[in-house]
Amino acid sequence: DARVRKIVLESPQKAKESFNSVTSALTCYSYYSDCSENNSSIYIDIDITYNQSFEEKFYNTENRKKAHREFGAALSGGSYTIPWCNESKKYCDFNTTKFEQLP
């Protein structure tokens, strides 16, 4: 999540072009928390993955807050979709094989 949030800080004006990259971590998380057949055997710490406290820590300076607002403003008025479960795993940027095997 932190890697893709860097995109927000570096080029907030390109929000529409980078939207899928920026939301990929959350889409991958949703696969394991909501879609995976064996999601109960996968430990996902929501406090680490995504929460308001992380947002506050990541956007902790005025320049970072400004970039975050610019990113949101650039997306304003757009229409965006949430991938279906059968599509969301492909947004994970790591080898998911070991997480797909039942214990």
JSON list of C-alpha atoms in Angstrom, two decimals:
[
{"chain": "A", "resi": 1, "resn": "ASP", "atom": "CA", "xyz": [0.00, 0.00, 0.00]},
{"chain": "A", "resi": 2, "resn": "ALA", "atom": "CA", "xyz": [2.79, 2.42, 0.85]},
{"chain": "A", "resi": 3, "resn": "ARG", "atom": "CA", "xyz": [4.52, 1.79, -2.48]},
{"chain": "A", "resi": 4, "resn": "VAL", "atom": "CA", "xyz": [1.48, 2.75, -4.50]},
{"chain": "A", "resi": 5, "resn": "ARG", "atom": "CA", "xyz": [0.65, 5.71, -2.28]},
{"chain": "A", "resi": 6, "resn": "LYS", "atom": "CA", "xyz": [4.01, 7.12, -3.34]},
{"chain": "A", "resi": 7, "resn": "ILE", "atom": "CA", "xyz": [2.42, 7.59, -6.77]},
{"chain": "A", "resi": 8, "resn": "VAL", "atom": "CA", "xyz": [-0.14, 9.92, -5.19]},
{"chain": "A", "resi": 9, "resn": "LEU", "atom": "CA", "xyz": [2.65, 12.06, -3.75]},
{"chain": "A", "resi": 10, "resn": "GLU", "atom": "CA", "xyz": [4.77, 12.12, -6.89]},
{"chain": "A", "resi": 11, "resn": "SER", "atom": "CA", "xyz": [2.12, 12.90, -9.49]},
{"chain": "A", "resi": 12, "resn": "PRO", "atom": "CA", "xyz": [-1.32, 13.69, -8.06]},
{"chain": "A", "resi": 13, "resn": "GLN", "atom": "CA", "xyz": [-2.36, 15.39, -11.30]},
{"chain": "A", "resi": 14, "resn": "LYS", "atom": "CA", "xyz": [-2.14, 12.01, -13.09]},
{"chain": "A", "resi": 15, "resn": "ALA", "atom": "CA", "xyz": [-4.76, 10.43, -10.82]},
{"chain": "A", "resi": 16, "resn": "LYS", "atom": "CA", "xyz": [-6.94, 9.05, -13.61]},
{"chain": "A", "resi": 17, "resn": "GLU", "atom": "CA", "xyz": [-3.98, 7.40, -15.32]},
{"chain": "A", "resi": 18, "resn": "SER", "atom": "CA", "xyz": [-2.69, 5.87, -12.07]},
{"chain": "A", "resi": 19, "resn": "PHE", "atom": "CA", "xyz": [-6.00, 5.01, -10.39]},
{"chain": "A", "resi": 20, "resn": "ASN", "atom": "CA", "xyz": [-5.73, 1.25, -10.98]},
{"chain": "A", "resi": 21, "resn": "SER", "atom": "CA", "xyz": [-2.16, 1.14, -9.68]},
{"chain": "A", "resi": 22, "resn": "VAL", "atom": "CA", "xyz": [-3.05, 3.13, -6.60]},
{"chain": "A", "resi": 23, "resn": "THR", "atom": "CA", "xyz": [-6.07, 1.00, -5.76]},
{"chain": "A", "resi": 24, "resn": "SER", "atom": "CA", "xyz": [-4.35, -2.32, -6.51]},
{"chain": "A", "resi": 25, "resn": "ALA", "atom": "CA", "xyz": [-3.31, -2.94, -2.90]},
{"chain": "A", "resi": 26, "resn": "LEU", "atom": "CA", "xyz": [-6.86, -2.49, -1.65]},
{"chain": "A", "resi": 27, "resn": "THR", "atom": "CA", "xyz": [-8.22, -4.65, -4.47]},
{"chain": "A", "resi": 28, "resn": "CYS", "atom": "CA", "xyz": [-5.74, -7.40, -3.61]},
{"chain": "A", "resi": 29, "resn": "TYR", "atom": "CA", "xyz": [-6.67, -7.14, 0.07]},
{"chain": "A", "resi": 30, "resn": "SER", "atom": "CA", "xyz": [-10.35, -7.47, -0.81]},
{"chain": "A", "resi": 31, "resn": "TYR", "atom": "CA", "xyz": [-9.62, -10.67, -2.72]},
{"chain": "A", "resi": 32, "resn": "TYR", "atom": "CA", "xyz": [-8.20, -12.32, 0.39]},
{"chain": "A", "resi": 33, "resn": "SER", "atom": "CA", "xyz": [-10.71, -10.86, 2.82]},
{"chain": "A", "resi": 34, "resn": "ASP", "atom": "CA", "xyz": [-13.90, -11.27, 0.76]},
{"chain": "A", "resi": 35, "resn": "CYS", "atom": "CA", "xyz": [-13.38, -13.48, -2.29]},
{"chain": "A", "resi": 36, "resn": "SER", "atom": "CA", "xyz": [-10.86, -16.23, -1.63]},
{"chain": "A", "resi": 37, "resn": "GLU", "atom": "CA", "xyz": [-12.31, -19.68, -0.95]},
{"chain": "A", "resi": 38, "resn": "ASN", "atom": "CA", "xyz": [-9.92, -20.20, 1.94]},
{"chain": "A", "resi": 39, "resn": "ASN", "atom": "CA", "xyz": [-9.95, -16.67, 3.32]},
{"chain": "A", "resi": 40, "resn": "SER", "atom": "CA", "xyz": [-10.54, -17.93, 6.85]},
{"chain": "A", "resi": 41, "resn": "SER", "atom": "CA", "xyz": [-7.10, -19.58, 6.83]},
{"chain": "A", "resi": 42, "resn": "ILE", "atom": "CA", "xyz": [-5.32, -16.41, 5.69]},
{"chain": "A", "resi": 43, "resn": "TYR", "atom": "CA", "xyz": [-4.28, -13.93, 8.33]},
{"chain": "A", "resi": 44, "resn": "ILE", "atom": "CA", "xyz": [-4.75, -10.35, 7.23]},
{"chain": "A", "resi": 45, "resn": "ASP", "atom": "CA", "xyz": [-4.12, -7.61, 9.74]},
{"chain": "A", "resi": 46, "resn": "ILE", "atom": "CA", "xyz": [-6.52, -4.83, 8.78]},
{"chain": "A", "resi": 47, "resn": "ASP", "atom": "CA", "xyz": [-4.71, -2.42, 11.09]},
{"chain": "A", "resi": 48, "resn": "ILE", "atom": "CA", "xyz": [-1.58, -2.84, 8.98]},
{"chain": "A", "resi": 49, "resn": "THR", "atom": "CA", "xyz": [-3.23, -3.18, 5.60]},
{"chain": "A", "resi": 50, "resn": "TYR", "atom": "CA", "xyz": [-5.53, -0.19, 5.55]},
{"chain": "A", "resi": 51, "resn": "ASN", "atom": "CA", "xyz": [-7.06, 2.13, 8.10]},
{"chain": "A", "resi": 52, "resn": "GLN", "atom": "CA", "xyz": [-7.51, 5.77, 9.00]},
{"chain": "A", "resi": 53, "resn": "SER", "atom": "CA", "xyz": [-4.46, 5.78, 11.27]},
{"chain": "A", "resi": 54, "resn": "PHE", "atom": "CA", "xyz": [-2.26, 4.71, 8.36]},
{"chain": "A", "resi": 55, "resn": "GLU", "atom": "CA", "xyz": [-3.71, 7.52, 6.27]},
{"chain": "A", "resi": 56, "resn": "GLU", "atom": "CA", "xyz": [-2.87, 10.02, 8.99]},
{"chain": "A", "resi": 57, "resn": "LYS", "atom": "CA", "xyz": [0.68, 8.70, 9.34]},
{"chain": "A", "resi": 58, "resn": "PHE", "atom": "CA", "xyz": [1.33, 8.59, 5.61]},
{"chain": "A", "resi": 59, "resn": "TYR", "atom": "CA", "xyz": [-0.09, 12.02, 4.83]},
{"chain": "A", "resi": 60, "resn": "ASN", "atom": "CA", "xyz": [1.61, 13.63, 7.81]},
{"chain": "A", "resi": 61, "resn": "THR", "atom": "CA", "xyz": [2.92, 16.85, 6.27]},
{"chain": "A", "resi": 62, "resn": "GLU", "atom": "CA", "xyz": [1.13, 19.73, 4.61]},
{"chain": "A", "resi": 63, "resn": "ASN", "atom": "CA", "xyz": [2.73, 18.92, 1.23]},
{"chain": "A", "resi": 64, "resn": "ARG", "atom": "CA", "xyz": [1.61, 15.29, 1.44]},
{"chain": "A", "resi": 65, "resn": "LYS", "atom": "CA", "xyz": [-1.91, 16.33, 2.46]},
{"chain": "A", "resi": 66, "resn": "LYS", "atom": "CA", "xyz": [-2.01, 18.76, -0.45]},
{"chain": "A", "resi": 67, "resn": "ALA", "atom": "CA", "xyz": [-0.93, 16.05, -2.91]},
{"chain": "A", "resi": 68, "resn": "HIS", "atom": "CA", "xyz": [-3.61, 13.71, -1.52]},
{"chain": "A", "resi": 69, "resn": "ARG", "atom": "CA", "xyz": [-6.27, 16.41, -1.98]},
{"chain": "A", "resi": 70, "resn": "GLU", "atom": "CA", "xyz": [-5.06, 17.13, -5.53]},
{"chain": "A", "resi": 71, "resn": "PHE", "atom": "CA", "xyz": [-5.22, 13.41, -6.34]},
{"chain": "A", "resi": 72, "resn": "GLY", "atom": "CA", "xyz": [-8.81, 13.24, -5.07]},
{"chain": "A", "resi": 73, "resn": "ALA", "atom": "CA", "xyz": [-9.77, 16.39, -6.96]},
{"chain": "A", "resi": 74, "resn": "ALA", "atom": "CA", "xyz": [-8.32, 14.98, -10.18]},
{"chain": "A", "resi": 75, "resn": "LEU", "atom": "CA", "xyz": [-10.57, 11.92, -9.76]},
{"chain": "A", "resi": 76, "resn": "SER", "atom": "CA", "xyz": [-13.62, 14.02, -8.96]},
{"chain": "A", "resi": 77, "resn": "GLY", "atom": "CA", "xyz": [-16.54, 13.50, -11.29]},
{"chain": "A", "resi": 78, "resn": "GLY", "atom": "CA", "xyz": [-15.19, 10.25, -12.70]},
{"chain": "A", "resi": 79, "resn": "SER", "atom": "CA", "xyz": [-16.85, 6.87, -12.70]},
{"chain": "A", "resi": 80, "resn": "TYR", "atom": "CA", "xyz": [-14.80, 3.95, -11.41]},
{"chain": "A", "resi": 81, "resn": "THR", "atom": "CA", "xyz": [-15.55, 0.28, -11.01]},
{"chain": "A", "resi": 82, "resn": "ILE", "atom": "CA", "xyz": [-14.61, -2.25, -8.38]},
{"chain": "A", "resi": 83, "resn": "PRO", "atom": "CA", "xyz": [-13.28, -5.48, -9.90]},
{"chain": "A", "resi": 84, "resn": "TRP", "atom": "CA", "xyz": [-15.34, -8.64, -9.51]},
{"chain": "A", "resi": 85, "resn": "CYS", "atom": "CA", "xyz": [-13.92, -11.31, -7.21]},
{"chain": "A", "resi": 86, "resn": "ASN", "atom": "CA", "xyz": [-12.70, -13.42, -10.12]},
{"chain": "A", "resi": 87, "resn": "GLU", "atom": "CA", "xyz": [-10.66, -10.45, -11.36]},
{"chain": "A", "resi": 88, "resn": "SER", "atom": "CA", "xyz": [-9.31, -9.01, -8.10]},
{"chain": "A", "resi": 89, "resn": "LYS", "atom": "CA", "xyz": [-6.48, -11.51, -7.46]},
{"chain": "A", "resi": 90, "resn": "LYS", "atom": "CA", "xyz": [-4.59, -10.29, -10.53]},
{"chain": "A", "resi": 91, "resn": "TYR", "atom": "CA", "xyz": [-4.08, -6.93, -8.78]},
{"chain": "A", "resi": 92, "resn": "CYS", "atom": "CA", "xyz": [-1.78, -8.53, -6.20]},
{"chain": "A", "resi": 93, "resn": "ASP", "atom": "CA", "xyz": [1.85, -7.65, -6.89]},
{"chain": "A", "resi": 94, "resn": "PHE", "atom": "CA", "xyz": [3.30, -10.78, -5.25]},
{"chain": "A", "resi": 95, "resn": "ASN", "atom": "CA", "xyz": [3.25, -14.52, -5.84]},
{"chain": "A", "resi": 96, "resn": "THR", "atom": "CA", "xyz": [-0.12, -15.59, -4.47]},
{"chain": "A", "resi": 97, "resn": "THR", "atom": "CA", "xyz": [0.42, -19.35, -4.88]},
{"chain": "A", "resi": 98, "resn": "LYS", "atom": "CA", "xyz": [1.52, -20.04, -1.30]},
{"chain": "A", "resi": 99, "resn": "PHE", "atom": "CA", "xyz": [-1.57, -18.29, 0.02]},
{"chain": "A", "resi": 100, "resn": "GLU", "atom": "CA", "xyz": [-3.90, -20.37, -2.12]},
{"chain": "A", "resi": 101, "resn": "GLN", "atom": "CA", "xyz": [-2.97, -23.71, -0.59]},
{"chain": "A", "resi": 102, "resn": "LEU", "atom": "CA", "xyz": [-5.06, -24.95, 2.28]},
{"chain": "A", "resi": 103, "resn": "PRO", "atom": "CA", "xyz": [-3.08, -25.77, 5.45]}
]
